[in-house]
Amino acid sequence: MNANRAYISPPNLSAEKSLKTLVENRTVYSLNHCELNLFETYESSLLVPLKFNDLVVTSMLRGKKVMHLFDEPGFDYLPGETVVIPSNVEMKIDFPEASKTNPTQCLALAIDHSKIKDTLQFLNERYPKEGNDQFWHLNYQNYYFYNNIELATTINKLIKECMSTSITKDALADLTLQELLIRIIQTQTAKAIDDGLFIDSKNPIFSVVEFIRTNLKENISMKHLSEKACMSSASFYRYFKKELGMSPIEFVISEKLKCAKQLLKNPSIQINEVCYLSGFEDSNYFIRLFKKYEGITPKQYQLLYVN
């Protein structure tokens, strides 16, 4: 099952003769404002410690880890997922399934504090959020999330720049770092909404999201949503896209599909009924859209829970 995660294209694994260790073998690419670390593990290990002096964006590329962070229970860490870790925070990592035939590979991108500070200052000055108390910032409480297509594409681009031999790679990487920080903040906001943790009633997004979720079966238009936010349609579209990295209509579709997936866990419900209850008018359109986003048909998704 797709589970709505986008995957990063993993770089080639190291040649066996170049490995210095079988546990977290490290390859480093250093640039002016960031350091890309590629870690590979080829044997089962427990509680391997790792800590960086800078904020680190980690993304799984191959295999499975179990991450232990902030004295919280360990969680499975799989390809298509990203974890953002503040500076000087120690992670401890298990590799329960790693072997020479099934290695893990993970990237850890350490970003200079000055680059993060300058980027956030630039965003708050040039693209201020609505409201006096609203600012661009990284949410260190919301540190674990699935990659969306935009985030995965940006990380892929940054890997390419870091591994490049071009004389312009530092300049291009700096631009991509800005994009990466924007994508992370947007993804964190979207996840907070998805988890029901976005409760800032001063933010226009809050009332719009509540309206969408309680009116999924209605014909929701941009006009309805912009009026709910007390903004013009053009201003609301730009604002919503800036906050979440997706258009309002894309968010409506994602909410309808999320509702459909919950309904499909009932083995006796009919696909036509799921289509209607989740706010779609045409079952053929619903099936095509579901397959586009999930990679399988609604019936195939339903059968996964029956079996």
mmCIF file of C-alpha atoms in Angstrom, residues 21-124:
data_model
loop_
_atom_site.group_PDB
_atom_site.id
_atom_site.type_symbol
_atom_site.label_atom_id
_atom_site.label_comp_id
_atom_site.label_asym_id
_atom_site.label_seq_id
_atom_site.Cartn_x
_atom_site.Cartn_y
_atom_site.Cartn_z
ATOM 1 C CA THR A 21 32.743 -0.532 8.725
ATOM 2 C CA LEU A 22 29.601 -2.632 8.342
ATOM 3 C CA VAL A 23 27.624 -0.461 10.783
ATOM 4 C CA GLU A 24 26.807 3.090 9.659
ATOM 5 C CA ASN A 25 29.544 3.306 7.042
ATOM 6 C CA ARG A 26 29.677 7.037 6.296
ATOM 7 C CA THR A 27 30.283 8.943 3.060
ATOM 8 C CA VAL A 28 30.471 12.736 3.398
ATOM 9 C CA TYR A 29 29.935 15.557 0.889
ATOM 10 C CA SER A 30 30.775 18.948 2.416
ATOM 11 C CA LEU A 31 29.497 22.272 1.029
ATOM 12 C CA ASN A 32 29.571 25.845 2.294
ATOM 13 C CA HIS A 33 26.363 25.687 4.340
ATOM 14 C CA CYS A 34 25.524 22.005 4.578
ATOM 15 C CA GLU A 35 27.024 18.547 4.838
ATOM 16 C CA LEU A 36 25.437 15.528 3.189
ATOM 17 C CA ASN A 37 26.136 12.260 5.012
ATOM 18 C CA LEU A 38 25.177 8.910 3.503
ATOM 19 C CA PHE A 39 25.077 6.053 6.023
ATOM 20 C CA GLU A 40 24.998 2.354 5.097
ATOM 21 C CA THR A 41 24.644 -0.586 7.483
ATOM 22 C CA TYR A 42 25.214 -4.224 6.522
ATOM 23 C CA GLU A 43 24.677 -6.124 9.770
ATOM 24 C CA SER A 44 22.091 -6.220 12.536
ATOM 25 C CA SER A 45 22.923 -3.810 15.398
ATOM 26 C CA LEU A 46 21.228 -2.211 18.397
ATOM 27 C CA LEU A 47 21.279 1.274 19.951
ATOM 28 C CA VAL A 48 23.961 2.746 17.702
ATOM 29 C CA PRO A 49 24.473 6.385 18.864
ATOM 30 C CA LEU A 50 24.615 9.335 16.458
ATOM 31 C CA LYS A 51 24.679 13.094 17.099
ATOM 32 C CA PHE A 52 25.364 16.232 15.023
ATOM 33 C CA ASN A 53 26.319 19.766 16.023
ATOM 34 C CA ASP A 54 23.842 21.233 13.514
ATOM 35 C CA LEU A 55 20.179 20.671 12.730
ATOM 36 C CA VAL A 56 19.886 17.473 10.678
ATOM 37 C CA VAL A 57 17.307 16.444 8.107
ATOM 38 C CA THR A 58 17.389 12.656 7.787
ATOM 39 C CA SER A 59 15.558 10.565 5.192
ATOM 40 C CA MET A 60 15.467 6.798 4.819
ATOM 41 C CA LEU A 61 16.530 5.500 1.419
ATOM 42 C CA ARG A 62 16.704 1.703 1.841
ATOM 43 C CA GLY A 63 15.839 -0.874 4.478
ATOM 44 C CA LYS A 64 14.490 -0.353 7.985
ATOM 45 C CA LYS A 65 15.707 1.301 11.158
ATOM 46 C CA VAL A 66 14.165 1.710 14.582
ATOM 47 C CA MET A 67 14.757 5.253 15.840
ATOM 48 C CA HIS A 68 14.971 6.228 19.511
ATOM 49 C CA LEU A 69 14.620 9.989 20.104
ATOM 50 C CA PHE A 70 13.774 12.352 22.986
ATOM 51 C CA ASP A 71 13.316 9.477 25.475
ATOM 52 C CA GLU A 72 10.178 8.430 23.574
ATOM 53 C CA PRO A 73 9.334 4.873 22.428
ATOM 54 C CA GLY A 74 11.268 3.731 19.373
ATOM 55 C CA PHE A 75 9.514 3.871 16.001
ATOM 56 C CA ASP A 76 10.055 2.111 12.690
ATOM 57 C CA TYR A 77 11.813 4.335 10.159
ATOM 58 C CA LEU A 78 11.277 3.369 6.505
ATOM 59 C CA PRO A 79 11.905 4.712 2.987
ATOM 60 C CA GLY A 80 9.599 7.592 2.114
ATOM 61 C CA GLU A 81 9.919 9.081 5.602
ATOM 62 C CA THR A 82 11.868 12.041 7.002
ATOM 63 C CA VAL A 83 12.927 13.010 10.527
ATOM 64 C CA VAL A 84 14.158 16.501 11.498
ATOM 65 C CA ILE A 85 16.478 16.507 14.513
ATOM 66 C CA PRO A 86 17.672 19.641 16.373
ATOM 67 C CA SER A 87 21.389 20.206 16.935
ATOM 68 C CA ASN A 88 23.169 18.215 19.653
ATOM 69 C CA VAL A 89 20.312 15.746 20.115
ATOM 70 C CA GLU A 90 21.502 12.149 20.305
ATOM 71 C CA MET A 91 19.613 9.515 18.376
ATOM 72 C CA LYS A 92 20.031 5.822 19.059
ATOM 73 C CA ILE A 93 19.340 3.510 16.176
ATOM 74 C CA ASP A 94 18.506 -0.198 15.853
ATOM 75 C CA PHE A 95 19.100 -2.112 12.618
ATOM 76 C CA PRO A 96 16.995 -5.249 13.188
ATOM 77 C CA GLU A 97 17.008 -6.505 9.579
ATOM 78 C CA ALA A 98 20.284 -5.179 8.131
ATOM 79 C CA SER A 99 22.517 -7.635 6.298
ATOM 80 C CA LYS A 100 24.899 -7.727 3.353
ATOM 81 C CA THR A 101 21.985 -8.681 1.105
ATOM 82 C CA ASN A 102 19.550 -6.236 2.740
ATOM 83 C CA PRO A 103 21.509 -3.122 3.774
ATOM 84 C CA THR A 104 20.023 0.068 5.154
ATOM 85 C CA GLN A 105 20.852 3.419 3.583
ATOM 86 C CA CYS A 106 19.942 6.767 5.094
ATOM 87 C CA LEU A 107 20.911 10.350 4.381
ATOM 88 C CA ALA A 108 21.595 12.921 7.069
ATOM 89 C CA LEU A 109 21.809 16.509 5.867
ATOM 90 C CA ALA A 110 23.396 18.797 8.467
ATOM 91 C CA ILE A 111 22.502 22.469 7.834
ATOM 92 C CA ASP A 112 24.393 25.451 9.280
ATOM 93 C CA HIS A 113 22.433 27.394 11.896
ATOM 94 C CA SER A 114 23.236 30.654 10.093
ATOM 95 C CA LYS A 115 21.654 29.351 6.875
ATOM 96 C CA ILE A 116 18.464 28.388 8.689
ATOM 97 C CA LYS A 117 18.313 31.736 10.521
ATOM 98 C CA ASP A 118 18.899 33.743 7.318
ATOM 99 C CA THR A 119 16.298 31.740 5.377
ATOM 100 C CA LEU A 120 13.608 32.141 8.036
ATOM 101 C CA GLN A 121 14.362 35.862 8.319
ATOM 102 C CA PHE A 122 14.117 36.205 4.531
ATOM 103 C CA LEU A 123 10.766 34.382 4.447
ATOM 104 C CA ASN A 124 9.299 36.425 7.296
#
